[in-house]
């Protein structure tokens, strides 16, 4: 196949000696409704307050997104004490401990919460369970900001982190009849099912969340990888090393027997790694913009005669409302 830019009629083109590479592009991939909303919140805050607007933690785990917002006047910090008095601040999509908005209010800061509504839903469940006297087993990854934020919704000692099936087997709770579990939104669907099965077997009275805590975007992106895995010789996942949902996509591909790598940008492609690959799967985590997928396809097209095919595993139509304070339509 000729390069995409070649508009000459086929018989006027020189022969193409590039090796062929079929690209199987997963769908859904890339931005979810929570990421779209969080980025829009930063943009609208800049419009409302003027620059600079502070953002506590990367608004979503993607350097390209963060750099683009920084260019528009956002300043990214890790903690609230780095925000000067009087400056507006946005909390990232991953959520924050309750102490953070409390401290912001005490300091009289204008703050806007970009926590994904699906993370907030887990926060509210945690509060209610603790009010009802339950001890919560929280399935998640130690140190992730969403886990820190959710632990910060309840008093110390009311929630225990379960990271692995081995943790679930080893747990010796003080009151096994009075447990509930919740999960991080961006976990592996399969690993989490295994952990929950262990918890239910060991603690039959454990209270489950009302719905699934793993969000629609996480499970749909994992399903989309599974849907193309059998046809792929290798898979590239566009996402950041600190992006939980993106890392899970690499694992899903590998568990389906496909060698897979996480890359942040096309420039990280290792062409030696692609040697012998005829069909390459491509996907992107929930925080990775589509422009980075196009950048990757364009780079591959400089070395290979590429064909592109997209397989849609599930159709997504989720949209989240903006906070009232920023929504002109509200
Ligand atoms: O997947 P995690 O929770 O690490 O976050 P990321 O910013 O990559 O994506 C969606 C959100 C929030
Ligand atoms: Fe919300 Fe899921 Fe997107 Fe996280 S990955 S921002 S929980 S929709």
mmCIF file of C-alpha atoms and ligand atoms in Angstrom:
data_model
loop_
_atom_site.group_PDB
_atom_site.id
_atom_site.type_symbol
_atom_site.label_atom_id
_atom_site.label_comp_id
_atom_site.label_asym_id
_atom_site.label_seq_id
_atom_site.Cartn_x
_atom_site.Cartn_y
_atom_site.Cartn_z
ATOM 1 C CA UNK A 1 0.000 0.000 0.000
ATOM 2 C CA UNK A 2 1.326 3.498 -0.801
ATOM 3 C CA UNK A 3 1.946 6.072 1.874
ATOM 4 C CA UNK A 4 -1.336 7.763 2.867
ATOM 5 C CA UNK A 5 -0.202 11.067 1.338
ATOM 6 C CA UNK A 6 0.374 9.562 -2.144
ATOM 7 C CA UNK A 7 -2.461 10.880 -4.308
ATOM 8 C CA UNK A 8 -1.044 9.664 -7.623
ATOM 9 C CA UNK A 9 -3.057 7.046 -9.541
ATOM 10 C CA UNK A 10 -1.810 3.501 -8.713
ATOM 11 C CA UNK A 11 -0.047 2.961 -12.066
ATOM 12 C CA UNK A 12 1.928 6.219 -11.640
ATOM 13 C CA UNK A 13 3.366 5.222 -8.241
ATOM 14 C CA UNK A 14 6.773 3.621 -7.703
ATOM 15 C CA UNK A 15 6.758 0.055 -6.333
ATOM 16 C CA UNK A 16 6.466 -0.114 -2.533
ATOM 17 C CA UNK A 17 9.147 -2.237 -0.883
ATOM 18 C CA UNK A 18 8.157 -1.507 2.714
ATOM 19 C CA UNK A 19 7.126 -4.568 4.742
ATOM 20 C CA UNK A 20 3.402 -4.729 5.284
ATOM 21 C CA UNK A 21 1.898 -4.201 8.723
ATOM 22 C CA UNK A 22 -1.788 -4.620 9.514
ATOM 23 C CA UNK A 23 -2.945 -2.344 12.307
ATOM 24 C CA UNK A 24 -5.889 -3.554 14.359
ATOM 25 C CA UNK A 25 -7.150 -0.594 16.329
ATOM 26 C CA UNK A 26 -9.195 -1.353 19.425
ATOM 27 C CA UNK A 27 -12.440 0.467 20.184
ATOM 28 C CA UNK A 28 -13.394 1.839 22.591
ATOM 29 C CA UNK A 29 -9.998 3.318 23.448
ATOM 30 C CA UNK A 30 -8.689 6.643 24.724
ATOM 31 C CA UNK A 31 -10.606 9.372 26.503
ATOM 32 C CA UNK A 32 -13.477 8.419 28.801
ATOM 33 C CA UNK A 33 -16.271 10.733 29.943
ATOM 34 C CA UNK A 34 -14.490 11.446 33.258
ATOM 35 C CA UNK A 35 -11.293 12.538 31.514
ATOM 36 C CA UNK A 36 -13.163 14.697 28.997
ATOM 37 C CA UNK A 37 -14.984 16.388 31.861
ATOM 38 C CA UNK A 38 -11.852 16.916 33.968
ATOM 39 C CA UNK A 39 -9.931 18.550 31.106
ATOM 40 C CA UNK A 40 -12.936 20.768 30.298
ATOM 41 C CA UNK A 41 -13.118 21.794 33.965
ATOM 42 C CA UNK A 42 -9.533 23.068 33.839
ATOM 43 C CA UNK A 43 -10.179 24.921 30.562
ATOM 44 C CA UNK A 44 -13.394 26.505 31.877
ATOM 45 C CA UNK A 45 -11.700 27.427 35.162
ATOM 46 C CA UNK A 46 -9.025 29.265 33.193
ATOM 47 C CA UNK A 47 -11.778 31.104 31.292
ATOM 48 C CA UNK A 48 -13.594 31.953 34.511
ATOM 49 C CA UNK A 49 -10.693 32.921 36.798
ATOM 50 C CA UNK A 50 -7.989 33.871 34.298
ATOM 51 C CA UNK A 51 -4.446 32.499 34.548
ATOM 52 C CA UNK A 52 -2.923 30.918 36.443
ATOM 53 C CA UNK A 53 -5.254 28.196 37.653
ATOM 54 C CA UNK A 54 -3.595 25.655 39.949
ATOM 55 C CA UNK A 55 -4.286 21.951 39.515
ATOM 56 C CA UNK A 56 -3.599 19.567 42.382
ATOM 57 C CA UNK A 57 -1.954 16.479 40.839
ATOM 58 C CA UNK A 58 -1.913 15.736 37.092
ATOM 59 C CA UNK A 59 -5.533 16.381 36.047
ATOM 60 C CA UNK A 60 -5.341 12.967 34.308
ATOM 61 C CA UNK A 61 -2.283 10.755 34.005
ATOM 62 C CA UNK A 62 -1.042 11.942 30.628
ATOM 63 C CA UNK A 63 1.925 14.168 29.964
ATOM 64 C CA UNK A 64 0.604 15.437 26.604
ATOM 65 C CA UNK A 65 -2.649 16.571 28.254
ATOM 66 C CA UNK A 66 -0.825 18.141 31.196
ATOM 67 C CA UNK A 67 1.622 19.994 28.913
ATOM 68 C CA UNK A 68 -1.256 21.295 26.742
ATOM 69 C CA UNK A 69 -3.077 22.660 29.807
ATOM 70 C CA UNK A 70 0.150 24.110 31.200
ATOM 71 C CA UNK A 71 0.545 25.993 27.915
ATOM 72 C CA UNK A 72 -2.955 27.457 28.493
ATOM 73 C CA UNK A 73 -2.047 28.699 31.968
ATOM 74 C CA UNK A 74 -2.512 25.785 34.388
ATOM 75 C CA UNK A 75 0.098 25.222 37.109
ATOM 76 C CA UNK A 76 0.367 21.648 38.356
ATOM 77 C CA UNK A 77 1.274 20.973 41.995
ATOM 78 C CA UNK A 78 1.125 17.886 44.180
ATOM 79 C CA UNK A 79 -0.153 19.405 47.424
ATOM 80 C CA UNK A 80 -2.473 22.225 48.414
ATOM 81 C CA UNK A 81 0.239 24.022 50.396
ATOM 82 C CA UNK A 82 1.927 24.768 47.045
ATOM 83 C CA UNK A 83 -1.123 26.842 46.002
ATOM 84 C CA UNK A 84 -0.722 30.521 46.929
ATOM 85 C CA UNK A 85 -3.452 32.258 48.945
ATOM 86 C CA UNK A 86 -6.199 33.639 46.735
ATOM 87 C CA UNK A 87 -5.457 31.380 43.744
ATOM 88 C CA UNK A 88 -8.100 29.049 42.245
ATOM 89 C CA UNK A 89 -7.367 25.309 42.353
ATOM 90 C CA UNK A 90 -8.815 22.272 40.577
ATOM 91 C CA UNK A 91 -8.690 18.780 42.121
ATOM 92 C CA UNK A 92 -7.759 15.999 39.686
ATOM 93 C CA UNK A 93 -10.102 13.374 38.206
ATOM 94 C CA UNK A 94 -8.744 10.710 40.575
ATOM 95 C CA UNK A 95 -10.346 12.291 43.655
ATOM 96 C CA UNK A 96 -8.940 13.702 46.881
ATOM 97 C CA UNK A 97 -9.192 12.900 50.602
ATOM 98 C CA UNK A 98 -11.892 14.913 52.401
ATOM 99 C CA UNK A 99 -9.183 16.866 54.186
ATOM 100 C CA UNK A 100 -8.217 18.573 50.915
ATOM 101 C CA UNK A 101 -11.461 20.515 50.212
ATOM 102 C CA UNK A 102 -11.704 21.199 53.958
ATOM 103 C CA UNK A 103 -8.263 22.777 53.969
ATOM 104 C CA UNK A 104 -9.057 24.715 50.774
ATOM 105 C CA UNK A 105 -12.249 26.081 52.367
ATOM 106 C CA UNK A 106 -10.376 27.024 55.557
ATOM 107 C CA UNK A 107 -7.867 28.966 53.491
ATOM 108 C CA UNK A 108 -10.680 30.642 51.545
ATOM 109 C CA UNK A 109 -9.439 29.241 48.218
ATOM 110 C CA UNK A 110 -11.761 28.965 45.221
ATOM 111 C CA UNK A 111 -11.666 25.264 44.422
ATOM 112 C CA UNK A 112 -13.284 23.193 41.696
ATOM 113 C CA UNK A 113 -13.587 19.441 42.020
ATOM 114 C CA UNK A 114 -12.829 17.494 38.809
ATOM 115 C CA UNK A 115 -13.157 14.110 40.537
ATOM 116 C CA UNK A 116 -14.841 11.713 38.118
ATOM 117 C CA UNK A 117 -18.475 11.176 39.179
ATOM 118 C CA UNK A 118 -17.816 7.423 39.182
ATOM 119 C CA UNK A 119 -15.022 7.882 41.740
ATOM 120 C CA UNK A 120 -17.275 10.183 43.800
ATOM 121 C CA UNK A 121 -19.897 7.433 43.785
ATOM 122 C CA UNK A 122 -17.401 5.077 45.466
ATOM 123 C CA UNK A 123 -16.552 7.829 47.978
ATOM 124 C CA UNK A 124 -20.194 8.172 48.970
ATOM 125 C CA UNK A 125 -20.583 4.401 49.331
ATOM 126 C CA UNK A 126 -17.517 4.306 51.608
ATOM 127 C CA UNK A 127 -18.994 7.003 53.827
ATOM 128 C CA UNK A 128 -22.354 5.252 54.063
ATOM 129 C CA UNK A 129 -20.831 1.862 54.854
ATOM 130 C CA UNK A 130 -18.747 3.320 57.666
ATOM 131 C CA UNK A 131 -21.801 5.158 59.023
ATOM 132 C CA UNK A 132 -23.567 1.781 59.026
ATOM 133 C CA UNK A 133 -20.704 0.391 61.103
ATOM 134 C CA UNK A 134 -19.100 -1.787 58.429
ATOM 135 C CA UNK A 135 -15.362 -2.294 58.004
ATOM 136 C CA UNK A 136 -14.412 -1.834 54.349
ATOM 137 C CA UNK A 137 -12.036 -4.035 52.387
ATOM 138 C CA UNK A 138 -10.848 -1.849 49.538
ATOM 139 C CA UNK A 139 -9.439 -3.634 46.498
ATOM 140 C CA UNK A 140 -6.871 -1.369 44.854
ATOM 141 C CA UNK A 141 -3.233 -0.466 44.258
ATOM 142 C CA UNK A 142 -1.187 0.957 47.108
ATOM 143 C CA UNK A 143 -0.130 4.569 46.624
ATOM 144 C CA UNK A 144 -2.460 5.351 43.689
ATOM 145 C CA UNK A 145 -4.088 8.798 44.127
ATOM 146 C CA UNK A 146 -7.587 7.339 43.758
ATOM 147 C CA UNK A 147 -6.852 4.901 46.600
ATOM 148 C CA UNK A 148 -5.468 7.712 48.773
ATOM 149 C CA UNK A 149 -8.564 9.797 47.984
ATOM 150 C CA UNK A 150 -11.003 7.004 48.818
ATOM 151 C CA UNK A 151 -9.216 6.093 52.062
ATOM 152 C CA UNK A 152 -9.447 9.776 52.928
ATOM 153 C CA UNK A 153 -13.268 9.635 52.911
ATOM 154 C CA UNK A 154 -13.415 7.631 56.144
ATOM 155 C CA UNK A 155 -11.699 7.795 59.535
ATOM 156 C CA UNK A 156 -8.361 5.976 59.908
ATOM 157 C CA UNK A 157 -8.633 2.259 60.590
ATOM 158 C CA UNK A 158 -12.068 1.776 58.955
ATOM 159 C CA UNK A 159 -10.711 0.552 55.623
ATOM 160 C CA UNK A 160 -8.147 -2.149 54.761
ATOM 161 C CA UNK A 161 -6.352 -2.331 51.416
ATOM 162 C CA UNK A 162 -6.446 -5.625 49.508
ATOM 163 C CA UNK A 163 -4.033 -5.636 46.573
ATOM 164 C CA UNK A 164 -3.821 -9.301 45.623
ATOM 165 C CA UNK A 165 -5.548 -12.676 45.880
ATOM 166 C CA UNK A 166 -2.895 -13.590 48.464
ATOM 167 C CA UNK A 167 -3.917 -10.551 50.565
ATOM 168 C CA UNK A 168 -7.544 -11.716 50.399
ATOM 169 C CA UNK A 169 -6.540 -15.228 51.528
ATOM 170 C CA UNK A 170 -4.344 -13.967 54.368
ATOM 171 C CA UNK A 171 -6.742 -11.413 55.835
ATOM 172 C CA UNK A 172 -7.763 -11.986 59.462
ATOM 173 C CA UNK A 173 -10.373 -9.298 60.240
ATOM 174 C CA UNK A 174 -11.467 -8.587 63.800
ATOM 175 C CA UNK A 175 -15.179 -8.832 62.915
ATOM 176 C CA UNK A 176 -15.626 -11.083 59.837
ATOM 177 C CA UNK A 177 -19.424 -10.799 59.983
ATOM 178 C CA UNK A 178 -19.356 -7.058 59.542
ATOM 179 C CA UNK A 179 -17.409 -6.477 56.314
ATOM 180 C CA UNK A 180 -18.084 -4.730 53.019
ATOM 181 C CA UNK A 181 -15.893 -4.386 49.967
ATOM 182 C CA UNK A 182 -15.381 -1.632 47.407
ATOM 183 C CA UNK A 183 -12.854 -1.337 44.586
ATOM 184 C CA UNK A 184 -10.733 1.165 42.692
ATOM 185 C CA UNK A 185 -12.393 2.078 39.364
ATOM 186 C CA UNK A 186 -9.475 1.168 37.093
ATOM 187 C CA UNK A 187 -8.602 -2.406 38.064
ATOM 188 C CA UNK A 188 -8.224 -5.569 36.007
ATOM 189 C CA UNK A 189 -11.730 -7.000 35.634
ATOM 190 C CA UNK A 190 -10.394 -10.579 35.811
ATOM 191 C CA UNK A 191 -8.029 -10.116 38.785
ATOM 192 C CA UNK A 192 -10.727 -8.290 40.716
ATOM 193 C CA UNK A 193 -13.284 -11.045 40.070
ATOM 194 C CA UNK A 194 -10.775 -13.546 41.481
ATOM 195 C CA UNK A 195 -10.149 -11.441 44.592
ATOM 196 C CA UNK A 196 -13.868 -10.871 45.171
ATOM 197 C CA UNK A 197 -14.570 -14.603 44.811
ATOM 198 C CA UNK A 198 -12.029 -15.263 47.576
ATOM 199 C CA UNK A 199 -13.575 -12.596 49.821
ATOM 200 C CA UNK A 200 -17.081 -14.002 49.294
ATOM 201 C CA UNK A 201 -15.915 -17.559 49.993
ATOM 202 C CA UNK A 202 -14.056 -16.559 53.153
ATOM 203 C CA UNK A 203 -16.598 -14.012 54.412
ATOM 204 C CA UNK A 204 -20.052 -15.060 53.158
ATOM 205 C CA UNK A 205 -21.731 -12.134 54.952
ATOM 206 C CA UNK A 206 -19.589 -9.507 53.175
ATOM 207 C CA UNK A 207 -21.625 -6.661 51.693
ATOM 208 C CA UNK A 208 -20.993 -5.941 48.008
ATOM 209 C CA UNK A 209 -21.213 -2.542 46.290
ATOM 210 C CA UNK A 210 -24.591 -1.695 44.722
ATOM 211 C CA UNK A 211 -23.182 -1.792 41.212
ATOM 212 C CA UNK A 212 -19.781 -2.562 39.767
ATOM 213 C CA UNK A 213 -17.094 -0.157 41.042
ATOM 214 C CA UNK A 214 -14.755 -0.858 38.107
ATOM 215 C CA UNK A 215 -15.928 1.815 35.690
ATOM 216 C CA UNK A 216 -17.501 1.300 32.273
ATOM 217 C CA UNK A 217 -14.463 2.797 30.507
ATOM 218 C CA UNK A 218 -11.987 0.477 32.214
ATOM 219 C CA UNK A 219 -14.002 -2.651 31.502
ATOM 220 C CA UNK A 220 -14.850 -1.638 27.919
ATOM 221 C CA UNK A 221 -11.185 -0.921 27.066
ATOM 222 C CA UNK A 222 -10.171 -4.290 28.497
ATOM 223 C CA UNK A 223 -12.963 -6.014 26.519
ATOM 224 C CA UNK A 224 -11.782 -4.244 23.349
ATOM 225 C CA UNK A 225 -8.227 -5.555 23.852
ATOM 226 C CA UNK A 226 -9.557 -9.085 24.370
ATOM 227 C CA UNK A 227 -11.654 -8.761 21.203
ATOM 228 C CA UNK A 228 -8.594 -8.166 18.999
ATOM 229 C CA UNK A 229 -5.917 -10.088 20.941
ATOM 230 C CA UNK A 230 -6.300 -13.390 19.083
ATOM 231 C CA UNK A 231 -5.554 -11.727 15.755
ATOM 232 C CA UNK A 232 -2.518 -9.730 16.951
ATOM 233 C CA UNK A 233 1.179 -10.646 17.033
ATOM 234 C CA UNK A 234 1.915 -7.699 19.329
ATOM 235 C CA UNK A 235 0.087 -4.792 20.926
ATOM 236 C CA UNK A 236 1.048 -1.205 21.695
ATOM 237 C CA UNK A 237 -0.870 0.596 24.428
ATOM 238 C CA UNK A 238 -0.604 4.370 24.480
ATOM 239 C CA UNK A 239 -0.608 5.576 28.062
ATOM 240 C CA UNK A 240 1.519 6.760 30.947
ATOM 241 C CA UNK A 241 3.432 4.539 33.370
ATOM 242 C CA UNK A 242 1.401 6.009 36.267
ATOM 243 C CA UNK A 243 -1.933 5.377 34.517
ATOM 244 C CA UNK A 244 -3.578 2.425 36.243
ATOM 245 C CA UNK A 245 -6.150 1.740 33.543
ATOM 246 C CA UNK A 246 -3.489 1.868 30.793
ATOM 247 C CA UNK A 247 -1.197 -0.564 32.642
ATOM 248 C CA UNK A 248 -4.115 -2.973 32.949
ATOM 249 C CA UNK A 249 -4.524 -2.984 29.139
ATOM 250 C CA UNK A 250 -0.918 -4.196 28.739
ATOM 251 C CA UNK A 251 -1.605 -6.986 31.246
ATOM 252 C CA UNK A 252 -4.807 -8.040 29.490
ATOM 253 C CA UNK A 253 -2.983 -8.345 26.156
ATOM 254 C CA UNK A 254 -0.115 -10.298 27.721
ATOM 255 C CA UNK A 255 -2.508 -12.684 29.443
ATOM 256 C CA UNK A 256 -4.028 -13.390 26.063
ATOM 257 C CA UNK A 257 -0.610 -14.431 24.836
ATOM 258 C CA UNK A 258 0.208 -11.206 22.977
ATOM 259 C CA UNK A 259 3.453 -9.390 23.670
ATOM 260 C CA UNK A 260 2.550 -5.856 24.640
ATOM 261 C CA UNK A 261 4.201 -2.573 25.511
ATOM 262 C CA UNK A 262 3.092 0.700 27.035
ATOM 263 C CA UNK A 263 4.343 3.793 25.194
ATOM 264 C CA UNK A 264 3.659 7.443 25.943
ATOM 265 C CA UNK A 265 4.379 8.753 22.450
ATOM 266 C CA UNK A 266 5.175 7.366 19.001
ATOM 267 C CA UNK A 267 8.824 8.342 19.499
ATOM 268 C CA UNK A 268 9.145 5.481 22.025
ATOM 269 C CA UNK A 269 8.404 2.775 19.410
ATOM 270 C CA UNK A 270 11.177 0.189 19.320
ATOM 271 C CA UNK A 271 11.316 -0.980 15.709
ATOM 272 C CA UNK A 272 13.499 -3.978 16.607
ATOM 273 C CA UNK A 273 10.677 -5.170 18.887
ATOM 274 C CA UNK A 274 8.305 -5.026 15.910
ATOM 275 C CA UNK A 275 10.482 -7.330 13.764
ATOM 276 C CA UNK A 276 8.374 -10.200 12.419
ATOM 277 C CA UNK A 277 5.081 -8.611 13.545
ATOM 278 C CA UNK A 278 2.470 -8.771 10.763
ATOM 279 C CA UNK A 279 -0.574 -7.665 12.754
ATOM 280 C CA UNK A 280 -0.139 -5.024 15.421
ATOM 281 C CA UNK A 281 -2.886 -4.176 17.902
ATOM 282 C CA UNK A 282 -3.130 -0.557 19.027
ATOM 283 C CA UNK A 283 -5.109 0.849 21.914
ATOM 284 C CA UNK A 284 -4.963 3.813 24.292
ATOM 285 C CA UNK A 285 -5.751 4.249 27.971
ATOM 286 C CA UNK A 286 -8.628 6.429 29.181
ATOM 287 C CA UNK A 287 -6.321 9.431 29.664
ATOM 288 C CA UNK A 288 -4.564 9.240 26.256
ATOM 289 C CA UNK A 289 -5.832 11.578 23.514
ATOM 290 C CA UNK A 290 -6.630 10.241 20.037
ATOM 291 C CA UNK A 291 -4.027 12.542 18.492
ATOM 292 C CA UNK A 292 -1.367 10.243 19.994
ATOM 293 C CA UNK A 293 -2.908 7.232 18.235
ATOM 294 C CA UNK A 294 -2.767 9.107 14.930
ATOM 295 C CA UNK A 295 0.832 10.129 15.627
ATOM 296 C CA UNK A 296 1.720 6.446 16.131
ATOM 297 C CA UNK A 297 -0.057 5.312 12.944
ATOM 298 C CA UNK A 298 1.710 8.028 10.968
ATOM 299 C CA UNK A 299 5.110 7.021 12.306
ATOM 300 C CA UNK A 300 4.470 3.349 11.506
ATOM 301 C CA UNK A 301 3.415 4.343 7.978
ATOM 302 C CA UNK A 302 6.896 5.798 7.363
ATOM 303 C CA UNK A 303 8.468 2.328 7.828
ATOM 304 C CA UNK A 304 5.698 -0.087 6.870
ATOM 305 C CA UNK A 305 2.998 -0.378 4.251
ATOM 306 C CA UNK A 306 0.174 -0.145 6.786
ATOM 307 C CA UNK A 307 -3.491 -1.064 6.587
ATOM 308 C CA UNK A 308 -5.840 0.043 9.344
ATOM 309 C CA UNK A 309 -8.874 -1.737 10.742
ATOM 310 C CA UNK A 310 -10.947 -0.758 13.765
ATOM 311 C CA UNK A 311 -12.972 -3.299 15.741
ATOM 312 C CA UNK A 312 -15.604 -1.877 18.048
ATOM 313 C CA UNK A 313 -16.262 -4.166 21.029
ATOM 314 C CA UNK A 314 -18.870 -1.936 22.733
ATOM 315 C CA UNK A 315 -20.447 1.423 21.838
ATOM 316 C CA UNK A 316 -19.934 4.146 24.464
ATOM 317 C CA UNK A 317 -22.211 7.141 24.895
ATOM 318 C CA UNK A 318 -21.406 8.258 28.425
ATOM 319 C CA UNK A 319 -21.254 12.013 29.092
ATOM 320 C CA UNK A 320 -20.941 13.591 32.545
ATOM 321 C CA UNK A 321 -22.377 16.957 33.552
ATOM 322 C CA UNK A 322 -20.014 19.774 34.433
ATOM 323 C CA UNK A 323 -20.051 21.256 37.954
ATOM 324 C CA UNK A 324 -22.796 23.880 38.253
ATOM 325 C CA UNK A 325 -20.293 26.636 38.984
ATOM 326 C CA UNK A 326 -18.779 26.209 35.502
ATOM 327 C CA UNK A 327 -21.708 25.061 33.400
ATOM 328 C CA UNK A 328 -23.153 27.924 31.373
ATOM 329 C CA UNK A 329 -26.146 25.685 30.519
ATOM 330 C CA UNK A 330 -26.944 24.913 34.183
HETATM 331 O O1 LIG B 1 -6.089 4.969 35.376
HETATM 332 P P1 LIG B 1 -5.778 5.999 36.394
HETATM 333 O O2 LIG B 1 -6.727 5.964 37.563
HETATM 334 O O3 LIG B 1 -4.356 5.938 36.871
HETATM 335 O O4 LIG B 1 -6.012 7.450 35.787
HETATM 336 P P2 LIG B 1 -5.813 8.088 34.362
HETATM 337 O O5 LIG B 1 -5.645 9.556 34.589
HETATM 338 O O6 LIG B 1 -4.790 7.408 33.564
HETATM 339 O O7 LIG B 1 -7.190 7.813 33.590
HETATM 340 C C1 LIG B 1 -8.440 8.144 33.904
HETATM 341 C C2 LIG B 1 -8.665 9.016 35.026
HETATM 342 C C3 LIG B 1 -8.849 9.731 35.956
HETATM 343 FE FE1 LIG B 2 -14.064 8.011 35.496
HETATM 344 FE FE2 LIG B 2 -13.468 5.558 34.699
HETATM 345 FE FE3 LIG B 2 -12.603 7.600 33.346
HETATM 346 FE FE4 LIG B 2 -11.590 7.103 35.753
HETATM 347 S S1 LIG B 2 -11.384 5.850 33.927
HETATM 348 S S2 LIG B 2 -12.167 9.096 34.932
HETATM 349 S S3 LIG B 2 -13.446 6.337 36.806
HETATM 350 S S4 LIG B 2 -14.772 7.048 33.621
#
